[in-house]
Coordinates of C-alpha atoms and ligand atoms in Angstrom, one line a residue:
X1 CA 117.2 158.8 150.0
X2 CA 120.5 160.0 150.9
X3 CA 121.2 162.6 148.0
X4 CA 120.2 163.8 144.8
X5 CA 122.3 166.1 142.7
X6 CA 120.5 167.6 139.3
X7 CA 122.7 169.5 136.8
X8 CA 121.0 172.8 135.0
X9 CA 122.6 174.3 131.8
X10 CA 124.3 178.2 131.4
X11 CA 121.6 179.8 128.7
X12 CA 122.0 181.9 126.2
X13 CA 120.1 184.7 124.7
X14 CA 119.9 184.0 120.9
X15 CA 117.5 187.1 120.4
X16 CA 116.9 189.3 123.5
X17 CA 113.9 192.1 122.6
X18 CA 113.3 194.6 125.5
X19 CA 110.0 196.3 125.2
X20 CA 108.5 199.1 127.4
X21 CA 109.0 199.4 131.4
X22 CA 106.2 197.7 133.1
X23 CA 104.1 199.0 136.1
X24 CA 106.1 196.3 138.1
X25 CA 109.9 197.7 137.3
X26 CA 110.5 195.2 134.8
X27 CA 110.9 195.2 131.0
X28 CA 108.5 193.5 128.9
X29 CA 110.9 191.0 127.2
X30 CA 110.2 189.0 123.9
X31 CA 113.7 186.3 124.2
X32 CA 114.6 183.5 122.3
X33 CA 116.4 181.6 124.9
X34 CA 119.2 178.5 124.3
X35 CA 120.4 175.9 127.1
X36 CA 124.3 175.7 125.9
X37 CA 126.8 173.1 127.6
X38 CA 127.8 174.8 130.5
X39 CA 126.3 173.0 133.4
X40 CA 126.1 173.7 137.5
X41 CA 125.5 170.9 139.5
X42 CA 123.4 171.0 143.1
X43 CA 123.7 168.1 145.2
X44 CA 121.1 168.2 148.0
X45 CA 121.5 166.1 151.6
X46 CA 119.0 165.7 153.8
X47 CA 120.4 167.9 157.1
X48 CA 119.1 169.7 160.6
X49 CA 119.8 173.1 159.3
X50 CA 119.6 174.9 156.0
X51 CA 122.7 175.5 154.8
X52 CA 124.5 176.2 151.1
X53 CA 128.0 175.6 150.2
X54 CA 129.9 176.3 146.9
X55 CA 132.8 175.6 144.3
X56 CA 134.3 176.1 141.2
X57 CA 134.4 173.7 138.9
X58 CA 138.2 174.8 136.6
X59 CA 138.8 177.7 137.9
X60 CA 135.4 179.9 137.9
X61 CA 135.8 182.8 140.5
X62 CA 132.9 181.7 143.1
X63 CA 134.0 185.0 145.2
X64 CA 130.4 186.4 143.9
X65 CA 128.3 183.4 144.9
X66 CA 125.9 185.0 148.6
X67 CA 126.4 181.3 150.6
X68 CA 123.3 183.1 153.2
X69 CA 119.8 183.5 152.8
X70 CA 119.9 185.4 149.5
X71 CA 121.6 182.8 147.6
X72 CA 119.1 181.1 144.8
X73 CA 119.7 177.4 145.6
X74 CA 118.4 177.6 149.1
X75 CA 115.9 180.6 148.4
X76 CA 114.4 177.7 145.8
X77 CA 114.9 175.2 148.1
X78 CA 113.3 177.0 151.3
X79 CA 110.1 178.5 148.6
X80 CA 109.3 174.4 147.6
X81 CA 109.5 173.3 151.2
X82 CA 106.9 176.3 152.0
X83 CA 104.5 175.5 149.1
X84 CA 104.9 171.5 149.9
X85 CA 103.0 172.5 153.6
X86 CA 103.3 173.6 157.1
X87 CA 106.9 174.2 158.6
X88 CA 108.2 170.5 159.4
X89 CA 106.3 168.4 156.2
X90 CA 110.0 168.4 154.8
X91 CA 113.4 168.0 156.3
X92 CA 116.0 170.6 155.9
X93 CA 118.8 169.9 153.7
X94 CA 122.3 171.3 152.9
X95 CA 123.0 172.2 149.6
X96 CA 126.1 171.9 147.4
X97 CA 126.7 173.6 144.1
X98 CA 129.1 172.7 142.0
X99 CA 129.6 176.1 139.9
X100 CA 130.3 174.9 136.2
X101 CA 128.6 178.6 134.9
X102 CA 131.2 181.9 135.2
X103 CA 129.6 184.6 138.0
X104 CA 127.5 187.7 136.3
X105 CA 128.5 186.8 133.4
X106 CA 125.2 186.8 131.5
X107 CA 124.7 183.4 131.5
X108 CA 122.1 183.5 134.3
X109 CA 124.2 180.6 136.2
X110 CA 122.1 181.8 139.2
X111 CA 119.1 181.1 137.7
X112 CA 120.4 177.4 137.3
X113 CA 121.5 176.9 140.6
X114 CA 117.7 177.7 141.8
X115 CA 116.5 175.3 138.7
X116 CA 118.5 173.0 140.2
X117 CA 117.4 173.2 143.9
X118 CA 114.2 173.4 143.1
X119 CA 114.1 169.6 141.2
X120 CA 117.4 168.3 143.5
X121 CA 114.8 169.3 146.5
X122 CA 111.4 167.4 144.9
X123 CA 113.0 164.6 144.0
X124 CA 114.8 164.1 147.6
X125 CA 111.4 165.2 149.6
X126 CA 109.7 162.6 147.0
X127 CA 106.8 165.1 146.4
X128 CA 106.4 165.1 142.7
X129 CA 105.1 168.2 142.5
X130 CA 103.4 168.8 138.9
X131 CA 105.6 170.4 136.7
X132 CA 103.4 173.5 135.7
X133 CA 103.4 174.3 140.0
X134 CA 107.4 173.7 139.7
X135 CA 107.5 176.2 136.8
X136 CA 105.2 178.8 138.6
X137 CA 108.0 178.2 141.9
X138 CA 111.1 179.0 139.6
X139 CA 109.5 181.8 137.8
X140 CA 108.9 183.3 141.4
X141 CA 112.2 183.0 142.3
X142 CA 113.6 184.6 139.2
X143 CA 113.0 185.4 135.2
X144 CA 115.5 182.7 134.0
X145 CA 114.8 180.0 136.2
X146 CA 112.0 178.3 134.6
X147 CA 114.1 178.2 131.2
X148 CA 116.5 176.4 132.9
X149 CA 114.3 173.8 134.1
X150 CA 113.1 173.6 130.3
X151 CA 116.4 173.6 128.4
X152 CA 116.7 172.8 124.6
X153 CA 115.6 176.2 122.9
X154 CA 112.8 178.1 123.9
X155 CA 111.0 181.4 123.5
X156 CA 110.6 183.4 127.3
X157 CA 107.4 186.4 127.2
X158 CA 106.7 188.6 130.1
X159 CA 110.0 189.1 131.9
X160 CA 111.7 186.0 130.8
X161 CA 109.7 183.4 132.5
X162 CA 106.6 182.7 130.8
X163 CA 108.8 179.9 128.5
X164 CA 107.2 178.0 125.3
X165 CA 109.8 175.5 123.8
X166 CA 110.8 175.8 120.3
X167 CA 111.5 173.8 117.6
X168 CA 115.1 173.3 117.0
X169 CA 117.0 170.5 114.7
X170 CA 120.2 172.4 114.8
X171 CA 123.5 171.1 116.3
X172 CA 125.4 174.8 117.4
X173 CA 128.5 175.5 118.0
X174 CA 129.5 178.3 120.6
X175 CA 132.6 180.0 121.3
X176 CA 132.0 181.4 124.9
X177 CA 134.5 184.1 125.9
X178 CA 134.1 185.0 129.5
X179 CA 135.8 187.4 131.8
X180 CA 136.9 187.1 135.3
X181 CA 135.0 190.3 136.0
X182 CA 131.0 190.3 135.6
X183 CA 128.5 192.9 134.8
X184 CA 125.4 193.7 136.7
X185 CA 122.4 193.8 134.9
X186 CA 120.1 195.8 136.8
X187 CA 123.2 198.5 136.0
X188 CA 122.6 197.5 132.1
X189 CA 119.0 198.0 132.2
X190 CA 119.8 201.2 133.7
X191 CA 122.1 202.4 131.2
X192 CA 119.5 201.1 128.5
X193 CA 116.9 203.2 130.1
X194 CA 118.9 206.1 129.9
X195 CA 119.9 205.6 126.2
X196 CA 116.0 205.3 125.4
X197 CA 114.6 208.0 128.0
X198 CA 113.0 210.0 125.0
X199 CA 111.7 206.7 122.9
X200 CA 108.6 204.8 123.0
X201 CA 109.7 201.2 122.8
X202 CA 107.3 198.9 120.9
X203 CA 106.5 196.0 122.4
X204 CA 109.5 193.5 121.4
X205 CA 108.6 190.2 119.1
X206 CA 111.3 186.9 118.7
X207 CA 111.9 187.3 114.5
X208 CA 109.8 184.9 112.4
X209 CA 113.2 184.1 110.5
X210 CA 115.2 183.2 113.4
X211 CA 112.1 181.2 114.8
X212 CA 112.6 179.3 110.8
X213 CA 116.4 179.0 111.4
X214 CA 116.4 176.7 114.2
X215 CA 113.7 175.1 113.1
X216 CA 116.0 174.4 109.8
X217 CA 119.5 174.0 111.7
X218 CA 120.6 176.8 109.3
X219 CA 123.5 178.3 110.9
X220 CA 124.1 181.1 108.3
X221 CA 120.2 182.0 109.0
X222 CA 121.0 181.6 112.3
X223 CA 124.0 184.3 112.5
X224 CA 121.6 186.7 110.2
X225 CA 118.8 187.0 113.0
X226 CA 120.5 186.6 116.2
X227 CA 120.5 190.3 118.4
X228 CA 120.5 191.5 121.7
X229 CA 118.8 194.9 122.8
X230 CA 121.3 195.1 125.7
X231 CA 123.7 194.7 123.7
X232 CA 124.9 198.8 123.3
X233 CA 124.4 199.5 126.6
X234 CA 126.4 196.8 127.9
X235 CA 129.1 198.2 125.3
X236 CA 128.6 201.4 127.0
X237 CA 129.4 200.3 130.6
X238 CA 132.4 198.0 129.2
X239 CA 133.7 199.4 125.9
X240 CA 136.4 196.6 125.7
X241 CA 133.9 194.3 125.1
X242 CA 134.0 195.9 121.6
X243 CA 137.2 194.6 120.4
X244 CA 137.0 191.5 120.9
X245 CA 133.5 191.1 119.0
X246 CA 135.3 192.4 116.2
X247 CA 138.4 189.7 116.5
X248 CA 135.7 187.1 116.2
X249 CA 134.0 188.2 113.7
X250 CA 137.6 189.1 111.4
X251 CA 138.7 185.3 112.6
X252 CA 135.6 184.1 110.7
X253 CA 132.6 183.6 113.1
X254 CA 129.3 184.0 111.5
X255 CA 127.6 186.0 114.4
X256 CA 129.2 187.6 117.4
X257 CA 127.0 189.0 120.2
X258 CA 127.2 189.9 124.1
X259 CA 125.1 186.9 126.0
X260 CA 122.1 188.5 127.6
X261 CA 123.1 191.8 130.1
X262 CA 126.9 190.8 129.6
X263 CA 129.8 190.3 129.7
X264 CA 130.2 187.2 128.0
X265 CA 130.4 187.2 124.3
X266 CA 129.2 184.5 122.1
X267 CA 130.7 183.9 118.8
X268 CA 128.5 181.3 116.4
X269 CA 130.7 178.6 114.3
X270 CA 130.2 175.8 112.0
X271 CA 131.8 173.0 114.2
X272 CA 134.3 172.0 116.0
X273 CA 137.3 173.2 113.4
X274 CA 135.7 176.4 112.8
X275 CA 135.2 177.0 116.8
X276 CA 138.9 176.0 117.3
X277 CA 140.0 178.6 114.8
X278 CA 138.1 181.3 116.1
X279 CA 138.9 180.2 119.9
X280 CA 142.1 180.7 118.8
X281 CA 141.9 184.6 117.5
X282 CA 140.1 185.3 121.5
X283 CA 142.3 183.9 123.5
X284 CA 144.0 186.5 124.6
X285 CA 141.2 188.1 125.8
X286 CA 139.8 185.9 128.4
X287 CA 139.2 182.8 129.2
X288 CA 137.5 180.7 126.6
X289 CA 135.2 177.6 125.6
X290 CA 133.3 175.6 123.3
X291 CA 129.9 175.3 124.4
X292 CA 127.3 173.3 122.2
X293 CA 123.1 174.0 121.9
X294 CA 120.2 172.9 122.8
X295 CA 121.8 171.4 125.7
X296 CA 119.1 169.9 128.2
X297 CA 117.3 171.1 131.2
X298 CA 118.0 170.6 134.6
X299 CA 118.0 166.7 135.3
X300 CA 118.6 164.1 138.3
X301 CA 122.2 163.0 137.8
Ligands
ATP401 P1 121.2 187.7 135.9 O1 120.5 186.4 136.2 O2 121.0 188.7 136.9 O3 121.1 188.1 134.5 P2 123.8 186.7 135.3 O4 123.2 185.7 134.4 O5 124.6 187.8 134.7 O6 122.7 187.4 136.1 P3 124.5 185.2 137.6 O7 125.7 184.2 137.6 O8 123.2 184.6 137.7 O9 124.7 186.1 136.4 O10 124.8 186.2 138.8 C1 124.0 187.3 139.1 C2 124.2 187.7 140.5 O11 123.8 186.7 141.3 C3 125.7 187.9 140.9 O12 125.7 189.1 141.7 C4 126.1 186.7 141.7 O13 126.9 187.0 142.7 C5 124.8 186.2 142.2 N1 124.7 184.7 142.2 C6 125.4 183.9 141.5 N2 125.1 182.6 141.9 C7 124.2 182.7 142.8 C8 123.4 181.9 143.6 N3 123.5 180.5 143.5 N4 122.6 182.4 144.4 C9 122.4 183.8 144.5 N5 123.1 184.6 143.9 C10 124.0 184.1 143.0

């Protein structure tokens, strides 16, 4: 084979429920997680060395993106090549990504890259691993990889990455509003630590009614039950952010919320009209797209 390139999806957070600090340093998370239609590609080439190279696909800012050892696409790659054996059963390969997914933005465009790697790699090595061992790999390598392996909508326990699909018959619209400047989240979950130092945090549950809504393809049910626990303490770190929410909800959208640790903001429409109308009341504040959900999960192109 001389190359495979798999495309992954941006996610979204429909419901993002942060529970108690574990032992480990991480929140206990209860998410409801949605692919969307914003999609990285990873082309890999068999090679001598390891190696990882990047662009942006209309104009996304890849100054961000590590192109060493730390980067997620070769991370995922180099963790599969270790689990399929010894050093030398696989080849080396260089990587390409094709960044379709804004930097820190909250749309864990990392995460896909990895995703992406890690089924771009098995597919080129021809080593079918089983897709429960794939799953265990990504969730290694970080708490939104598996989802975006999975795609469509999904529920994510532990940290993120323990991912059970979920029902969903709807066909949503998004208006995506990024920012040329991301957020980090370990600094949100730091602010959010501060804002709950005296509180004992139950442990965090998806609700039954948003569960019901996609289930349904109710998009006024929908906009009732989204919410995002990170969502004030990203406010607090970028207090602009707060305007435009406002704009999209005054231009009509049924639900406006920050995507995951921020600073994306995702404004819930009807269709295609309704998203235009709304796109059109945020424009002035960054850049802006429609996205649509479930989208699916990373898959050979
Ligand atoms: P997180 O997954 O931490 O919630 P996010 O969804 O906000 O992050 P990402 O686009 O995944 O945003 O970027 C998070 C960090 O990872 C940024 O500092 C970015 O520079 C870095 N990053 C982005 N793409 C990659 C990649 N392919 N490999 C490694 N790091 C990356």
């Amino acid at each position: 084979m001389s190359d495979v390139t798999v495309r992954a999806p941006a996610k979204i957070n429909l419901h993002l429920g942060v529970g108690p600090l574990r032992p480990d340093g991480f929140h206990a998370l209860a998410t409801a997680y949605q692919a969307v239609s914003l999609f990285s590609t990873v082309t890999a080439r068999p090679a001598t060395q390891w190696s990882v190279a990047c662009d942006g696909q209309a104009g996304i800012d890849i100054s961000g993106v590590p192109l060493d050892e730390s980067n997620l696409a070769l991370r995922a790659a180099r963790l599969l090549a270790e689990h399929a054996g010894p050093a030398g059963t696989v080849q080396p390969v260089s990587l390409h990504i094709g960044k379709g997914i804004p930097v820190a933005g909250g749309l864990a465009g990392g995460s896909a890259d990895g995703a992406a790697a890690l089924l771009a790699c098995d597919t080129l090595w021809e080593l079918g691993t089983p897709r429960d061992e794939l799953l265990t790999l990504a969730g290694e390598l970080g708490s939104d990889v598996p989802f975006a392996l999975v795609g469509g909508s999904a529920s994510g326990h532990g940290r993120g990455e323990l991912v059970t699909p979920l029902e969903d018959n709807g066909a949503w619209t998004w208006v995506v509003l990024t920012f040329g400047e991301g957020m980090s989240t370990p600094a949100v979950y730091g602010e959010y630590d501060v804002l709950h130092a005296d509180i004992q945090l139950p442990d965090p549950e998806i609700p039954s009614r948003l569960v019901e809504a996609l289930r349904t393809g109710d998009v006024a049910a929908l906009a009732g039950s989204v919410g995002n626990d990170l969502q004030p303490a990203s406010l607090r770190l970028r207090p602009a952010l707060v305007e435009p929410l406002r704009s999209g909800l005054d231009a009509t959208a049924y639900a406006a919320l920050v995507s995951g640790s921020g600073p994306t903001c995702l404004f819930l429409c009807e269709d295609d009209d309704h998203a235009e109308h709304v796109a059109a009341a945020l424009s002035a504040y960054g850049q802006v797209t429609v996205a649509r959900g479930p989208a699916p999960g990373a898959e050979v192109l």
